[in-house]
PDB file of C-alpha atoms in Angstrom:
ATOM      1  CA  UNK A   1     -24.948  99.846 -39.390  1.00 56.00           C
ATOM      2  CA  UNK A   2     -22.084 100.011 -42.299  1.00 71.00           C
ATOM      3  CA  UNK A   3     -21.960  96.329 -42.109  1.00 85.00           C
ATOM      4  CA  UNK A   4     -25.693  96.401 -43.462  1.00 94.00           C
ATOM      5  CA  UNK A   5     -24.928  98.945 -46.089  1.00 97.00           C
ATOM      6  CA  UNK A   6     -28.407 100.402 -47.889  1.00 98.00           C
ATOM      7  CA  UNK A   7     -27.428 101.289 -50.612  1.00 98.00           C
ATOM      8  CA  UNK A   8     -23.849 100.373 -53.679  1.00 98.00           C
ATOM      9  CA  UNK A   9     -23.284 101.738 -56.698  1.00 98.00           C
ATOM     10  CA  UNK A  10     -22.477  99.686 -60.110  1.00 98.00           C
ATOM     11  CA  UNK A  11     -21.230 100.369 -63.508  1.00 98.00           C
ATOM     12  CA  UNK A  12     -23.767 101.183 -66.694  1.00 98.00           C
ATOM     13  CA  UNK A  13     -22.783  98.057 -68.119  1.00 97.00           C
ATOM     14  CA  UNK A  14     -23.612  95.859 -65.034  1.00 97.00           C
ATOM     15  CA  UNK A  15     -27.180  93.866 -66.133  1.00 97.00           C
ATOM     16  CA  UNK A  16     -30.176  95.425 -64.378  1.00 98.00           C
ATOM     17  CA  UNK A  17     -31.113  94.162 -60.942  1.00 98.00           C
ATOM     18  CA  UNK A  18     -34.441  94.362 -58.945  1.00 98.00           C
ATOM     19  CA  UNK A  19     -34.291  97.458 -56.810  1.00 98.00           C
ATOM     20  CA  UNK A  20     -31.676  99.203 -59.429  1.00 98.00           C
ATOM     21  CA  UNK A  21     -32.688 102.678 -59.126  1.00 98.00           C
ATOM     22  CA  UNK A  22     -32.897 104.831 -62.800  1.00 97.00           C
ATOM     23  CA  UNK A  23     -32.843 108.049 -63.336  1.00 96.00           C
ATOM     24  CA  UNK A  24     -35.300 110.414 -65.957  1.00 94.00           C
ATOM     25  CA  UNK A  25     -36.443 106.654 -67.492  1.00 95.00           C
ATOM     26  CA  UNK A  26     -39.043 107.122 -70.632  1.00 93.00           C
ATOM     27  CA  UNK A  27     -42.406 105.629 -69.365  1.00 93.00           C
ATOM     28  CA  UNK A  28     -44.525 105.487 -73.480  1.00 91.00           C
ATOM     29  CA  UNK A  29     -48.461 106.081 -72.445  1.00 89.00           C
ATOM     30  CA  UNK A  30     -50.219 106.199 -75.018  1.00 87.00           C
ATOM     31  CA  UNK A  31     -53.388 108.895 -74.960  1.00 84.00           C
ATOM     32  CA  UNK A  32     -55.681 108.208 -73.404  1.00 72.00           C
ATOM     33  CA  UNK A  33     -58.966 107.502 -76.343  1.00 70.00           C
ATOM     34  CA  UNK A  34     -62.411 106.010 -75.822  1.00 75.00           C
ATOM     35  CA  UNK A  35     -61.783 104.249 -78.978  1.00 79.00           C
ATOM     36  CA  UNK A  36     -58.186 102.656 -80.681  1.00 78.00           C
ATOM     37  CA  UNK A  37     -57.741 104.782 -84.010  1.00 80.00           C
ATOM     38  CA  UNK A  38     -54.199 104.226 -85.637  1.00 79.00           C
ATOM     39  CA  UNK A  39     -54.489 106.291 -87.683  1.00 81.00           C
ATOM     40  CA  UNK A  40     -54.511 109.527 -84.772  1.00 81.00           C
ATOM     41  CA  UNK A  41     -52.497 107.201 -82.504  1.00 82.00           C
ATOM     42  CA  UNK A  42     -50.314 109.176 -80.426  1.00 85.00           C
ATOM     43  CA  UNK A  43     -48.986 108.136 -76.917  1.00 88.00           C
ATOM     44  CA  UNK A  44     -47.357 110.718 -73.926  1.00 89.00           C
ATOM     45  CA  UNK A  45     -43.726 110.615 -73.065  1.00 92.00           C
ATOM     46  CA  UNK A  46     -43.298 110.748 -69.117  1.00 92.00           C
ATOM     47  CA  UNK A  47     -39.767 111.215 -67.065  1.00 94.00           C
ATOM     48  CA  UNK A  48     -40.033 109.279 -63.771  1.00 95.00           C
ATOM     49  CA  UNK A  49     -37.283 109.054 -61.843  1.00 96.00           C
ATOM     50  CA  UNK A  50     -37.728 104.440 -61.350  1.00 97.00           C
ATOM     51  CA  UNK A  51     -36.553 101.424 -59.480  1.00 98.00           C
ATOM     52  CA  UNK A  52     -37.128  98.351 -60.942  1.00 98.00           C
ATOM     53  CA  UNK A  53     -39.223  96.061 -59.422  1.00 98.00           C
ATOM     54  CA  UNK A  54     -39.280  93.090 -61.707  1.00 97.00           C
ATOM     55  CA  UNK A  55     -37.339  90.055 -60.031  1.00 96.00           C
ATOM     56  CA  UNK A  56     -33.310  89.465 -61.299  1.00 97.00           C
ATOM     57  CA  UNK A  57     -33.182  86.160 -62.084  1.00 94.00           C
ATOM     58  CA  UNK A  58     -36.033  87.702 -65.117  1.00 94.00           C
ATOM     59  CA  UNK A  59     -33.820  90.129 -65.850  1.00 96.00           C
ATOM     60  CA  UNK A  60     -30.727  88.368 -66.424  1.00 95.00           C
ATOM     61  CA  UNK A  61     -32.022  85.679 -67.667  1.00 92.00           C
ATOM     62  CA  UNK A  62     -34.164  87.926 -70.614  1.00 92.00           C
ATOM     63  CA  UNK A  63     -37.662  85.669 -69.093  1.00 92.00           C
ATOM     64  CA  UNK A  64     -39.160  89.255 -69.756  1.00 93.00           C
ATOM     65  CA  UNK A  65     -40.034  91.367 -72.515  1.00 93.00           C
ATOM     66  CA  UNK A  66     -41.862  94.670 -70.229  1.00 96.00           C
ATOM     67  CA  UNK A  67     -39.698  95.007 -67.335  1.00 98.00           C
ATOM     68  CA  UNK A  68     -42.577  96.203 -64.768  1.00 98.00           C
ATOM     69  CA  UNK A  69     -41.146  99.825 -62.692  1.00 97.00           C
ATOM     70  CA  UNK A  70     -42.660 102.124 -60.530  1.00 95.00           C
ATOM     71  CA  UNK A  71     -41.744 105.668 -59.291  1.00 95.00           C
ATOM     72  CA  UNK A  72     -39.890 106.801 -56.978  1.00 95.00           C
ATOM     73  CA  UNK A  73     -39.939 110.022 -55.679  1.00 94.00           C
ATOM     74  CA  UNK A  74     -38.153 111.602 -53.044  1.00 95.00           C
ATOM     75  CA  UNK A  75     -39.641 112.194 -49.445  1.00 95.00           C
ATOM     76  CA  UNK A  76     -39.309 116.614 -49.410  1.00 94.00           C
ATOM     77  CA  UNK A  77     -41.704 116.328 -53.018  1.00 92.00           C
ATOM     78  CA  UNK A  78     -44.773 114.561 -51.744  1.00 92.00           C
ATOM     79  CA  UNK A  79     -44.312 116.264 -48.314  1.00 91.00           C
ATOM     80  CA  UNK A  80     -44.886 119.371 -50.265  1.00 90.00           C
ATOM     81  CA  UNK A  81     -47.935 118.145 -52.033  1.00 89.00           C
ATOM     82  CA  UNK A  82     -49.506 116.304 -48.752  1.00 90.00           C
ATOM     83  CA  UNK A  83     -49.821 117.517 -45.284  1.00 89.00           C
ATOM     84  CA  UNK A  84     -50.216 113.885 -44.207  1.00 92.00           C
ATOM     85  CA  UNK A  85     -46.630 113.315 -45.404  1.00 92.00           C
ATOM     86  CA  UNK A  86     -45.317 116.709 -43.653  1.00 92.00           C
ATOM     87  CA  UNK A  87     -46.597 115.132 -40.445  1.00 93.00           C
ATOM     88  CA  UNK A  88     -44.129 112.999 -37.782  1.00 94.00           C
ATOM     89  CA  UNK A  89     -47.519 111.175 -37.801  1.00 93.00           C
ATOM     90  CA  UNK A  90     -47.761 110.607 -41.739  1.00 93.00           C
ATOM     91  CA  UNK A  91     -44.387 110.050 -42.131  1.00 94.00           C
ATOM     92  CA  UNK A  92     -43.823 107.506 -38.463  1.00 95.00           C
ATOM     93  CA  UNK A  93     -46.777 106.257 -40.895  1.00 93.00           C
ATOM     94  CA  UNK A  94     -45.650 105.814 -43.786  1.00 94.00           C
ATOM     95  CA  UNK A  95     -41.325 104.296 -42.379  1.00 96.00           C
ATOM     96  CA  UNK A  96     -43.899 102.064 -40.568  1.00 95.00           C
ATOM     97  CA  UNK A  97     -45.910 100.344 -43.839  1.00 94.00           C
ATOM     98  CA  UNK A  98     -48.989 101.284 -43.134  1.00 91.00           C
ATOM     99  CA  UNK A  99     -49.587 103.285 -45.786  1.00 91.00           C
ATOM    100  CA  UNK A 100     -49.532 100.244 -48.023  1.00 88.00           C
ATOM    101  CA  UNK A 101     -49.665 102.205 -52.030  1.00 92.00           C
ATOM    102  CA  UNK A 102     -46.212 103.618 -50.522  1.00 95.00           C
ATOM    103  CA  UNK A 103     -42.903 101.694 -49.371  1.00 96.00           C
ATOM    104  CA  UNK A 104     -40.121 104.033 -47.046  1.00 97.00           C
ATOM    105  CA  UNK A 105     -36.249 104.363 -48.577  1.00 98.00           C
ATOM    106  CA  UNK A 106     -33.354 105.389 -46.501  1.00 98.00           C
ATOM    107  CA  UNK A 107     -30.931 108.183 -47.461  1.00 98.00           C
ATOM    108  CA  UNK A 108     -28.448 107.123 -49.362  1.00 97.00           C
ATOM    109  CA  UNK A 109     -24.693 109.046 -48.665  1.00 96.00           C
ATOM    110  CA  UNK A 110     -23.028 107.366 -50.921  1.00 97.00           C
ATOM    111  CA  UNK A 111     -20.210 110.273 -52.462  1.00 97.00           C
ATOM    112  CA  UNK A 112     -20.839 111.398 -55.413  1.00 97.00           C
ATOM    113  CA  UNK A 113     -24.809 109.516 -55.215  1.00 97.00           C
ATOM    114  CA  UNK A 114     -26.496 111.044 -52.329  1.00 97.00           C
ATOM    115  CA  UNK A 115     -30.452 111.853 -52.429  1.00 98.00           C
ATOM    116  CA  UNK A 116     -32.556 111.785 -49.553  1.00 97.00           C
ATOM    117  CA  UNK A 117     -35.704 109.480 -48.215  1.00 97.00           C
ATOM    118  CA  UNK A 118     -37.935 108.305 -51.270  1.00 97.00           C
ATOM    119  CA  UNK A 119     -41.028 107.446 -51.619  1.00 95.00           C
ATOM    120  CA  UNK A 120     -42.249 104.619 -53.463  1.00 96.00           C
ATOM    121  CA  UNK A 121     -45.305 105.138 -55.666  1.00 94.00           C
ATOM    122  CA  UNK A 122     -46.922 101.428 -56.523  1.00 94.00           C
ATOM    123  CA  UNK A 123     -50.410 102.781 -57.588  1.00 92.00           C
ATOM    124  CA  UNK A 124     -49.117 103.290 -61.042  1.00 92.00           C
ATOM    125  CA  UNK A 125     -46.602 100.930 -62.254  1.00 95.00           C
ATOM    126  CA  UNK A 126     -45.059 100.909 -65.827  1.00 96.00           C
ATOM    127  CA  UNK A 127     -44.099  97.506 -68.118  1.00 97.00           C
ATOM    128  CA  UNK A 128     -40.722  99.739 -69.661  1.00 97.00           C
ATOM    129  CA  UNK A 129     -39.417  97.413 -72.580  1.00 96.00           C
ATOM    130  CA  UNK A 130     -36.065  95.448 -71.675  1.00 97.00           C
ATOM    131  CA  UNK A 131     -34.317  96.919 -74.690  1.00 97.00           C
ATOM    132  CA  UNK A 132     -34.698 100.900 -73.841  1.00 96.00           C
ATOM    133  CA  UNK A 133     -34.708 100.237 -70.022  1.00 98.00           C
ATOM    134  CA  UNK A 134     -31.028  98.569 -70.829  1.00 97.00           C
ATOM    135  CA  UNK A 135     -29.917 101.348 -73.118  1.00 97.00           C
ATOM    136  CA  UNK A 136     -31.206 103.467 -70.611  1.00 97.00           C
ATOM    137  CA  UNK A 137     -28.995 102.640 -67.965  1.00 98.00           C
ATOM    138  CA  UNK A 138     -26.094 102.046 -70.190  1.00 97.00           C
ATOM    139  CA  UNK A 139     -26.243 105.506 -71.612  1.00 97.00           C
ATOM    140  CA  UNK A 140     -27.318 107.247 -68.304  1.00 97.00           C
ATOM    141  CA  UNK A 141     -23.584 106.602 -66.514  1.00 97.00           C
ATOM    142  CA  UNK A 142     -23.350 104.459 -63.371  1.00 98.00           C
ATOM    143  CA  UNK A 143     -27.122 103.560 -61.164  1.00 98.00           C
ATOM    144  CA  UNK A 144     -27.783 103.619 -57.535  1.00 98.00           C
ATOM    145  CA  UNK A 145     -28.936  99.424 -57.281  1.00 98.00           C
ATOM    146  CA  UNK A 146     -31.203  98.414 -53.337  1.00 98.00           C
ATOM    147  CA  UNK A 147     -28.974  96.313 -52.139  1.00 98.00           C
ATOM    148  CA  UNK A 148     -30.312  92.874 -49.762  1.00 97.00           C
ATOM    149  CA  UNK A 149     -32.759  92.662 -47.484  1.00 97.00           C
ATOM    150  CA  UNK A 150     -33.788  95.365 -48.392  1.00 98.00           C
ATOM    151  CA  UNK A 151     -34.150  95.007 -51.871  1.00 98.00           C
ATOM    152  CA  UNK A 152     -36.465  92.024 -50.586  1.00 97.00           C
ATOM    153  CA  UNK A 153     -37.757  94.679 -48.151  1.00 97.00           C
ATOM    154  CA  UNK A 154     -39.867  96.552 -50.813  1.00 98.00           C
ATOM    155  CA  UNK A 155     -40.405  93.847 -52.875  1.00 97.00           C
ATOM    156  CA  UNK A 156     -42.568  92.038 -49.936  1.00 97.00           C
ATOM    157  CA  UNK A 157     -44.252  95.731 -50.016  1.00 97.00           C
ATOM    158  CA  UNK A 158     -45.715  96.076 -53.182  1.00 97.00           C
ATOM    159  CA  UNK A 159     -46.466  92.012 -52.844  1.00 96.00           C
ATOM    160  CA  UNK A 160     -48.761  93.472 -49.544  1.00 95.00           C
ATOM    161  CA  UNK A 161     -49.830  96.377 -51.991  1.00 94.00           C
ATOM    162  CA  UNK A 162     -51.082  94.488 -54.802  1.00 93.00           C
ATOM    163  CA  UNK A 163     -52.472  91.192 -52.352  1.00 94.00           C
ATOM    164  CA  UNK A 164     -54.250  93.087 -50.722  1.00 91.00           C
ATOM    165  CA  UNK A 165     -57.756  92.192 -50.101  1.00 90.00           C
ATOM    166  CA  UNK A 166     -60.121  94.614 -49.083  1.00 87.00           C
ATOM    167  CA  UNK A 167     -63.645  92.880 -47.604  1.00 90.00           C
ATOM    168  CA  UNK A 168     -67.471  93.967 -48.446  1.00 91.00           C
ATOM    169  CA  UNK A 169     -68.479  92.653 -43.883  1.00 92.00           C
ATOM    170  CA  UNK A 170     -65.554  92.608 -41.805  1.00 89.00           C
ATOM    171  CA  UNK A 171     -65.461  90.843 -38.781  1.00 92.00           C
ATOM    172  CA  UNK A 172     -67.040  93.544 -36.123  1.00 92.00           C
ATOM    173  CA  UNK A 173     -63.959  95.395 -33.906  1.00 88.00           C
ATOM    174  CA  UNK A 174     -63.543  93.241 -30.055  1.00 91.00           C
ATOM    175  CA  UNK A 175     -64.713  95.861 -27.764  1.00 85.00           C
TER     176      UNK A 175
ATOM    177  CA  UNK B   1     -56.024 100.931 -29.315  1.00 48.00           C
ATOM    178  CA  UNK B   2     -55.476 103.453 -26.163  1.00 51.00           C
ATOM    179  CA  UNK B   3     -58.542 104.547 -24.609  1.00 51.00           C
ATOM    180  CA  UNK B   4     -62.199 104.031 -24.872  1.00 53.00           C
ATOM    181  CA  UNK B   5     -64.594 106.597 -24.713  1.00 56.00           C
ATOM    182  CA  UNK B   6     -68.057 106.983 -23.237  1.00 58.00           C
ATOM    183  CA  UNK B   7     -70.252 109.042 -25.063  1.00 59.00           C
ATOM    184  CA  UNK B   8     -73.342 107.495 -23.021  1.00 61.00           C
ATOM    185  CA  UNK B   9     -75.640 104.619 -21.993  1.00 60.00           C
ATOM    186  CA  UNK B  10     -74.359 102.252 -24.611  1.00 58.00           C
ATOM    187  CA  UNK B  11     -72.629 104.841 -26.943  1.00 59.00           C
ATOM    188  CA  UNK B  12     -68.001 104.101 -26.841  1.00 54.00           C
ATOM    189  CA  UNK B  13     -66.179 105.454 -29.298  1.00 56.00           C
ATOM    190  CA  UNK B  14     -62.544 103.179 -29.494  1.00 56.00           C
ATOM    191  CA  UNK B  15     -59.838 105.820 -30.111  1.00 57.00           C
ATOM    192  CA  UNK B  16     -57.439 104.636 -32.105  1.00 55.00           C
ATOM    193  CA  UNK B  17     -53.592 105.218 -32.210  1.00 58.00           C
ATOM    194  CA  UNK B  18     -51.681 105.634 -35.616  1.00 52.00           C
ATOM    195  CA  UNK B  19     -50.233 102.149 -34.988  1.00 56.00           C
ATOM    196  CA  UNK B  20     -53.949 100.875 -34.596  1.00 55.00           C
ATOM    197  CA  UNK B  21     -55.374 101.583 -39.168  1.00 59.00           C
ATOM    198  CA  UNK B  22     -53.126 102.083 -42.093  1.00 65.00           C
ATOM    199  CA  UNK B  23     -54.055 104.744 -43.876  1.00 71.00           C
ATOM    200  CA  UNK B  24     -54.943 104.454 -47.429  1.00 76.00           C
ATOM    201  CA  UNK B  25     -53.516 108.347 -48.814  1.00 84.00           C
ATOM    202  CA  UNK B  26     -52.880 108.289 -53.033  1.00 88.00           C
ATOM    203  CA  UNK B  27     -50.530 111.224 -53.592  1.00 89.00           C
ATOM    204  CA  UNK B  28     -50.799 112.224 -56.913  1.00 89.00           C
ATOM    205  CA  UNK B  29     -47.508 113.356 -58.237  1.00 91.00           C
ATOM    206  CA  UNK B  30     -46.628 114.743 -61.733  1.00 91.00           C
ATOM    207  CA  UNK B  31     -43.590 112.892 -63.839  1.00 92.00           C
ATOM    208  CA  UNK B  32     -40.244 114.543 -64.266  1.00 92.00           C
ATOM    209  CA  UNK B  33     -40.844 115.749 -68.323  1.00 93.00           C
ATOM    210  CA  UNK B  34     -44.174 114.540 -70.418  1.00 92.00           C
ATOM    211  CA  UNK B  35     -44.033 115.169 -73.502  1.00 90.00           C
ATOM    212  CA  UNK B  36     -46.715 114.321 -76.005  1.00 88.00           C
ATOM    213  CA  UNK B  37     -44.869 111.991 -79.252  1.00 86.00           C
ATOM    214  CA  UNK B  38     -47.162 110.773 -82.463  1.00 85.00           C
ATOM    215  CA  UNK B  39     -47.193 106.693 -82.638  1.00 83.00           C
ATOM    216  CA  UNK B  40     -47.052 105.389 -86.504  1.00 82.00           C
ATOM    217  CA  UNK B  41     -48.865 102.195 -85.909  1.00 80.00           C
ATOM    218  CA  UNK B  42     -46.564  99.949 -88.095  1.00 82.00           C
ATOM    219  CA  UNK B  43     -48.406  96.364 -87.486  1.00 82.00           C
ATOM    220  CA  UNK B  44     -51.438  94.921 -85.117  1.00 78.00           C
ATOM    221  CA  UNK B  45     -51.444  91.554 -84.181  1.00 79.00           C
ATOM    222  CA  UNK B  46     -52.309  89.298 -81.966  1.00 79.00           C
ATOM    223  CA  UNK B  47     -50.406  88.645 -79.325  1.00 69.00           C
ATOM    224  CA  UNK B  48     -49.348  85.066 -79.125  1.00 71.00           C
ATOM    225  CA  UNK B  49     -48.074  83.217 -76.195  1.00 67.00           C
ATOM    226  CA  UNK B  50     -44.966  83.418 -75.008  1.00 71.00           C
ATOM    227  CA  UNK B  51     -44.169  79.563 -72.877  1.00 69.00           C
ATOM    228  CA  UNK B  52     -40.911  80.149 -70.704  1.00 68.00           C
ATOM    229  CA  UNK B  53     -39.869  76.866 -70.605  1.00 69.00           C
ATOM    230  CA  UNK B  54     -38.504  75.771 -66.928  1.00 67.00           C
ATOM    231  CA  UNK B  55     -35.304  75.678 -65.407  1.00 71.00           C
ATOM    232  CA  UNK B  56     -33.949  71.937 -66.322  1.00 71.00           C
ATOM    233  CA  UNK B  57     -32.608  70.281 -62.409  1.00 63.00           C
TER     234      UNK B  57
END
């Protein structure tokens, strides 16, 4: 299966594309307040490992001001917090794409960039200013990039999560 | 769906395998690092639309 690798590495100054994995990306989130007060505004900076979800063409042609990213976690780190993900059944459900809010990425064995299976968390996505993201990527050195068709598979999983519809009255199951 | 389990007259419980259902679990993971910053609001203005011109073929 080496003919279809999941990942490659790209130079720090390479254009940011969908599927790029950025380590410790700062995300600025305004502190929750019931009413906006410009004099006392504050924010939290959250650092996540993220994967870029914005379309590559929008990034290359600079058609977006904010880049859509979402956090990724090592499967082991998530499993520590979830009994379900520690189970074989849970991991299989995740692998098969039956956990709509999550998407599993393969482990990476590129020398110097190794990581175990990653879980992409679609529940909280963030918009990072384009220039901030590019600067962070440039300052972070070489990075790992998810390759086609796994990149498109990720985008499709996000689309499925985003467009899902819960019916108030579902059709009764066939018995 | 694997089997039907009859619990009595008129009561049938379907036994589902994990393949049959989607599990909507949510795990709240903390960020790798978290700190607070004060913001200096430099301007407040009404946002204006930014129209992206379609590519010309």
